[in-house]
Amino acid sequence: MGSQENYRWALGQIRKKVKDHINIVSTLANSAAILKERFPDFFWVGFYFFKNDHLLLGPFQGPPACVRLSLDKGVCADSAVNKRSIVVPDVHKYPGHVPCDSRSNSEIVVPLFNKNGELKAVLDVDSKNFDDFNNIDRENLEKVAELLKPVWE
């Protein structure tokens, strides 16, 4: 899906926002907007904050989304609980998938940690296309997560 050139640009823009960081919501909102703008096939881009027993909707770009996700089912929950990135070619075949929007067909979720290695959120990206994410996307979205480490208060 994503090209290295597009990711280079997006990472540079996010790096600037992190450098000018004042508020977590503002920085994450701009980060989601940068990714959504640069990658038109990203149907939904956003963050879910980790809250011990659930995930809570944070800044995002795209249609309305689920506000609260339990940690016992779904791609975001699996990413948070297992603290690893997950690429799903077809969300409809994913056990326990939580369909916040039926137009979503593939998904990638990346966990975000603070400088101390504590889970703070997940970055969730959906596409209307099947099998739309690959290792280039995973590697670069993990770089986004790394860039965002200093913003967690």
Short mmCIF file of C-alpha atoms in Angstrom, two decimals:
data_model
loop_
_atom_site.label_atom_id
_atom_site.label_comp_id
_atom_site.label_asym_id
_atom_site.label_seq_id
_atom_site.Cartn_x
_atom_site.Cartn_y
_atom_site.Cartn_z
CA MET A 1 0.00 0.00 0.00
CA GLY A 2 2.33 2.73 1.18
CA SER A 3 5.46 3.77 -0.63
CA GLN A 4 8.75 4.55 1.10
CA GLU A 5 8.69 8.04 -0.43
CA ASN A 6 5.26 8.81 1.04
CA TYR A 7 6.31 7.46 4.40
CA ARG A 8 9.54 9.51 4.36
CA TRP A 9 7.46 12.64 3.87
CA ALA A 10 4.91 11.66 6.55
CA LEU A 11 7.61 10.73 9.07
CA GLY A 12 9.29 14.10 8.50
CA GLN A 13 6.02 15.93 9.11
CA ILE A 14 5.23 13.93 12.24
CA ARG A 15 8.78 14.49 13.51
CA LYS A 16 8.15 18.28 13.23
CA LYS A 17 4.87 17.98 15.16
CA VAL A 18 6.58 15.99 17.91
CA LYS A 19 9.35 18.60 18.11
CA ASP A 20 6.69 21.31 18.61
CA HIS A 21 4.64 19.10 20.98
CA ILE A 22 2.48 20.94 23.52
CA ASN A 23 -0.52 18.65 23.99
CA ILE A 24 -0.98 14.91 23.38
CA VAL A 25 -4.38 15.23 21.71
CA SER A 26 -3.15 17.94 19.35
CA THR A 27 -0.01 16.01 18.39
CA LEU A 28 -1.91 12.79 17.78
CA ALA A 29 -4.65 14.62 15.84
CA ASN A 30 -2.03 16.14 13.54
CA SER A 31 -0.28 12.79 13.18
CA ALA A 32 -3.53 11.10 12.12
CA ALA A 33 -4.25 13.95 9.68
CA ILE A 34 -0.77 13.70 8.14
CA LEU A 35 -1.18 9.97 7.53
CA LYS A 36 -4.74 10.29 6.19
CA GLU A 37 -3.74 13.13 3.86
CA ARG A 38 -0.68 11.39 2.46
CA PHE A 39 -2.33 7.98 2.03
CA PRO A 40 -5.78 8.40 0.44
CA ASP A 41 -6.46 4.64 0.69
CA PHE A 42 -6.31 4.93 4.47
CA PHE A 43 -10.05 4.88 5.14
CA TRP A 44 -9.67 5.48 8.88
CA VAL A 45 -6.59 6.51 10.86
CA GLY A 46 -6.67 7.00 14.58
CA PHE A 47 -5.56 6.27 18.07
CA TYR A 48 -7.13 4.34 20.90
CA PHE A 49 -5.82 5.16 24.38
CA PHE A 50 -5.01 2.20 26.64
CA LYS A 51 -7.04 2.45 29.87
CA ASN A 52 -6.13 -0.75 31.84
CA ASP A 53 -9.40 -2.60 31.12
CA HIS A 54 -10.38 -1.09 27.74
CA LEU A 55 -9.30 1.08 24.82
CA LEU A 56 -10.80 4.57 24.50
CA LEU A 57 -11.16 6.44 21.22
CA GLY A 58 -8.64 9.22 20.77
CA PRO A 59 -7.86 11.58 17.88
CA PHE A 60 -8.70 10.20 14.45
CA GLN A 61 -9.43 11.01 10.81
CA GLY A 62 -12.32 9.30 9.04
CA PRO A 63 -15.93 8.34 9.74
CA PRO A 64 -17.29 7.99 13.29
CA ALA A 65 -15.81 5.07 15.20
CA CYS A 66 -16.36 2.81 18.19
CA VAL A 67 -15.73 4.82 21.35
CA ARG A 68 -14.80 2.02 23.75
CA LEU A 69 -13.22 -1.30 22.85
CA SER A 70 -12.93 -4.15 25.33
CA LEU A 71 -9.61 -5.95 25.60
CA ASP A 72 -11.07 -9.40 24.95
CA LYS A 73 -11.78 -9.20 21.20
CA GLY A 74 -10.75 -7.42 18.04
CA VAL A 75 -7.55 -6.43 16.30
CA CYS A 76 -6.91 -3.36 18.47
CA ALA A 77 -7.36 -5.40 21.64
CA ASP A 78 -5.08 -8.17 20.39
CA SER A 79 -2.40 -5.62 19.50
CA ALA A 80 -2.66 -3.97 22.93
CA VAL A 81 -2.75 -7.19 24.95
CA ASN A 82 0.09 -8.84 23.00
CA LYS A 83 2.03 -5.57 22.55
CA ARG A 84 2.78 -6.23 18.89
CA SER A 85 1.77 -4.96 15.47
CA ILE A 86 -0.92 -6.88 13.62
CA VAL A 87 -1.64 -6.80 9.87
CA VAL A 88 -5.03 -8.19 8.86
CA PRO A 89 -5.64 -8.76 5.11
CA ASP A 90 -9.38 -9.46 5.60
CA VAL A 91 -10.98 -8.23 8.83
CA HIS A 92 -14.12 -10.27 8.15
CA LYS A 93 -12.07 -13.45 8.67
CA TYR A 94 -10.39 -12.21 11.87
CA PRO A 95 -11.72 -14.03 14.97
CA GLY A 96 -13.59 -11.59 17.22
CA HIS A 97 -13.31 -8.67 14.78
CA VAL A 98 -15.15 -5.59 16.04
CA PRO A 99 -16.83 -3.96 13.02
CA CYS A 100 -16.93 -0.23 13.81
CA ASP A 101 -17.61 0.45 10.11
CA SER A 102 -18.65 -2.28 7.68
CA ARG A 103 -16.76 -0.56 4.85
CA SER A 104 -13.43 -1.51 6.42
CA ASN A 105 -11.90 -4.62 4.83
CA SER A 106 -8.26 -4.68 5.95
CA GLU A 107 -6.48 -3.24 8.95
CA ILE A 108 -3.14 -2.66 10.62
CA VAL A 109 -2.71 -1.90 14.31
CA VAL A 110 0.53 -0.80 15.97
CA PRO A 111 1.03 -0.46 19.74
CA LEU A 112 2.46 2.82 21.10
CA PHE A 113 4.67 2.97 24.17
CA ASN A 114 6.17 5.75 26.26
CA LYS A 115 9.90 6.11 26.94
CA ASN A 116 9.60 3.64 29.83
CA GLY A 117 8.10 0.95 27.59
CA GLU A 118 4.58 1.28 29.03
CA LEU A 119 1.70 0.76 26.60
CA LYS A 120 -0.13 4.06 26.08
CA ALA A 121 -2.26 3.56 22.95
CA VAL A 122 -2.61 1.78 19.64
CA LEU A 123 -2.49 3.31 16.17
CA ASP A 124 -5.27 1.81 14.06
CA VAL A 125 -5.42 2.16 10.26
CA ASP A 126 -8.24 0.71 8.15
CA SER A 127 -8.68 0.39 4.40
CA LYS A 128 -11.72 -0.31 2.24
CA ASN A 129 -9.45 -2.55 0.13
CA PHE A 130 -8.66 -6.13 1.01
CA ASP A 131 -5.02 -7.05 1.70
CA ASP A 132 -4.00 -3.40 1.57
CA PHE A 133 -1.17 -3.42 4.14
CA ASN A 134 2.28 -4.96 3.94
CA ASN A 135 5.65 -4.95 5.70
CA ILE A 136 6.46 -1.47 4.37
CA ASP A 137 3.35 -0.18 6.15
CA ARG A 138 4.11 -2.11 9.33
CA GLU A 139 7.75 -0.97 9.48
CA ASN A 140 6.89 2.66 8.83
CA LEU A 141 3.91 2.83 11.17
CA GLU A 142 6.17 1.32 13.82
CA LYS A 143 8.54 4.23 13.08
CA VAL A 144 5.60 6.59 13.68
CA ALA A 145 5.06 4.87 17.04
CA GLU A 146 8.74 5.33 17.86
CA LEU A 147 8.59 9.04 16.94
CA LEU A 148 5.61 9.51 19.25
CA LYS A 149 7.30 8.02 22.36
CA PRO A 150 8.34 11.42 23.81
CA VAL A 151 4.81 12.88 23.73
CA TRP A 152 3.39 10.64 26.45
CA GLU A 153 3.22 12.54 29.72
#
